[in-house]
Amino acid sequence: MNYRKLGNSELKISEVSFGCMSLKENYRDTEKLIHQAVDKGITYFDTADIYQNGQNELMLGTAIKNFRGDVLIGTKVGNQLRNDGNGWNWNPSKKYILKSVEDSLTRLQTDYIDLYQLHGGTIEDPIDETIDAFETLKREGKIRYYGISSIRPNVIREYVERSNISSVMLQYSLLDRRPEESCLKLLKENNIGVLTRGSIAKGLLAGKPPADYLNYSALDVKKAIGLVKNLSVSTSMSCTAIQFVLKHSSTTSAVIGVRTEEQLLECIQASKVEPLSDREQILLRQAVKPFLYKNHR
């Protein structure tokens, strides 16, 4: 496994990381999978307080409590469960963040979070108040670093200009190259780490049948799949798709949702195979025309 420094932080994380959102609710299977990931060199585990209504954090915390110091935990905040239990409301207030971190720490069975992330964000948010909440938690030692999880360029720009974020998690893949327009360059220039999600585009770049995806038709997706398949003679399609993301100089780690041992081993392999050549990367870029963000610019 290769490791990369996360932006302006002191965190060195595995270039392929474990996204916990897809974990099964069977704890025995989950524990086994997480332990296998650690044994294979994965150090960063990404969860959120809303995943499985908090059970995701609880399972992760229980699974790693005996070797907490050997792994890095990232979780997220900002979505508040409604009183009737039916859905969530967006709440980026300082009061809510300071309360929520205590709940996450309890479920994760730890006294600090390595990377605490705002789980979304809008330009209408009380951004300075939100930033103050994270800075307060840093001073108190409850979090080591903070970041945001957002695909909105206008929100990302505000946090780059007004905060000390260490990372941004955004959706990036061969079939979603919107971050290339401005966000990836901006983050690199400001020494802010990039955690990518959606690298295999809901499985389309890992073997699922072609289907419409974002602004791409099933025919466009089929063309991209065909090229990925051709470049994956000695490895899996998912490895090639992940390598496409890791090839970008702004990327720190590809966070891959893992649910099965087979998926885990394919993710691990992506860090072991030879990186894509410049020629292969160009061929992939030519497979489909990138599109731009239409909203939140």
Short mmCIF file of N, CA and C in Angstrom, two decimals, residues 75 77 79 82 99 114 118 126 128 137 141 148 169 180 187 191 199 205 240 256 289 291 295:
data_model
loop_
_atom_site.label_atom_id
_atom_site.label_comp_id
_atom_site.label_asym_id
_atom_site.label_seq_id
_atom_site.Cartn_x
_atom_site.Cartn_y
_atom_site.Cartn_z
N THR A 75 -15.15 11.08 10.14
CA THR A 75 -16.61 11.01 10.17
C THR A 75 -17.17 12.37 9.81
N VAL A 77 -20.65 15.40 9.90
CA VAL A 77 -21.70 16.00 10.72
C VAL A 77 -22.46 17.03 9.89
N ASN A 79 -26.18 16.66 9.26
CA ASN A 79 -27.52 16.19 8.97
C ASN A 79 -28.18 15.73 10.27
N ARG A 82 -34.72 14.05 12.15
CA ARG A 82 -35.96 14.69 12.57
C ARG A 82 -36.55 13.97 13.78
N LYS A 99 -22.59 19.46 19.87
CA LYS A 99 -23.34 18.36 20.48
C LYS A 99 -23.08 17.05 19.74
N ASP A 114 -9.85 11.89 13.92
CA ASP A 114 -8.72 12.37 13.12
C ASP A 114 -9.15 13.41 12.09
N LEU A 118 -17.67 18.44 7.50
CA LEU A 118 -19.03 18.92 7.30
C LEU A 118 -19.63 18.11 6.16
N PRO A 126 -24.35 29.58 7.75
CA PRO A 126 -23.56 30.49 8.58
C PRO A 126 -22.12 29.99 8.63
N ASP A 128 -19.02 31.12 8.83
CA ASP A 128 -18.06 31.48 9.88
C ASP A 128 -18.39 30.80 11.20
N LEU A 137 -13.35 22.71 18.39
CA LEU A 137 -13.10 21.29 18.63
C LEU A 137 -11.62 20.95 18.48
N GLY A 141 -9.02 19.46 21.42
CA GLY A 141 -8.40 18.16 21.19
C GLY A 141 -9.38 17.05 20.83
N ILE A 148 -14.44 19.37 4.58
CA ILE A 148 -15.83 19.34 4.13
C ILE A 148 -16.00 18.25 3.09
N MET A 169 -13.74 16.25 0.45
CA MET A 169 -14.18 15.02 -0.20
C MET A 169 -15.14 15.40 -1.30
N GLU A 180 -12.37 18.76 -12.25
CA GLU A 180 -11.19 19.17 -13.00
C GLU A 180 -11.29 20.61 -13.49
N LEU A 187 -7.61 23.41 -4.88
CA LEU A 187 -7.24 22.69 -3.67
C LEU A 187 -5.75 22.38 -3.64
N ASN A 191 -2.80 23.63 -0.86
CA ASN A 191 -2.31 22.52 -0.04
C ASN A 191 -3.43 21.90 0.79
N SER A 199 -15.56 6.70 -7.32
CA SER A 199 -14.52 6.47 -8.32
C SER A 199 -14.89 5.41 -9.34
N LEU A 205 -18.06 1.32 -13.73
CA LEU A 205 -16.67 1.16 -14.15
C LEU A 205 -16.03 -0.06 -13.50
N THR A 240 -8.44 -0.19 -12.66
CA THR A 240 -8.15 0.83 -13.67
C THR A 240 -8.91 2.12 -13.37
N ILE A 256 -13.22 4.17 -1.23
CA ILE A 256 -14.05 3.21 -1.96
C ILE A 256 -15.02 2.52 -1.00
N LYS A 289 -16.47 12.99 -23.24
CA LYS A 289 -16.25 14.42 -23.08
C LYS A 289 -16.68 14.85 -21.67
N PHE A 291 -18.09 17.17 -18.63
CA PHE A 291 -19.07 18.24 -18.57
C PHE A 291 -18.81 19.08 -17.33
N ASN A 295 -24.83 24.07 -11.55
CA ASN A 295 -25.31 24.80 -10.39
C ASN A 295 -24.18 25.06 -9.39
#
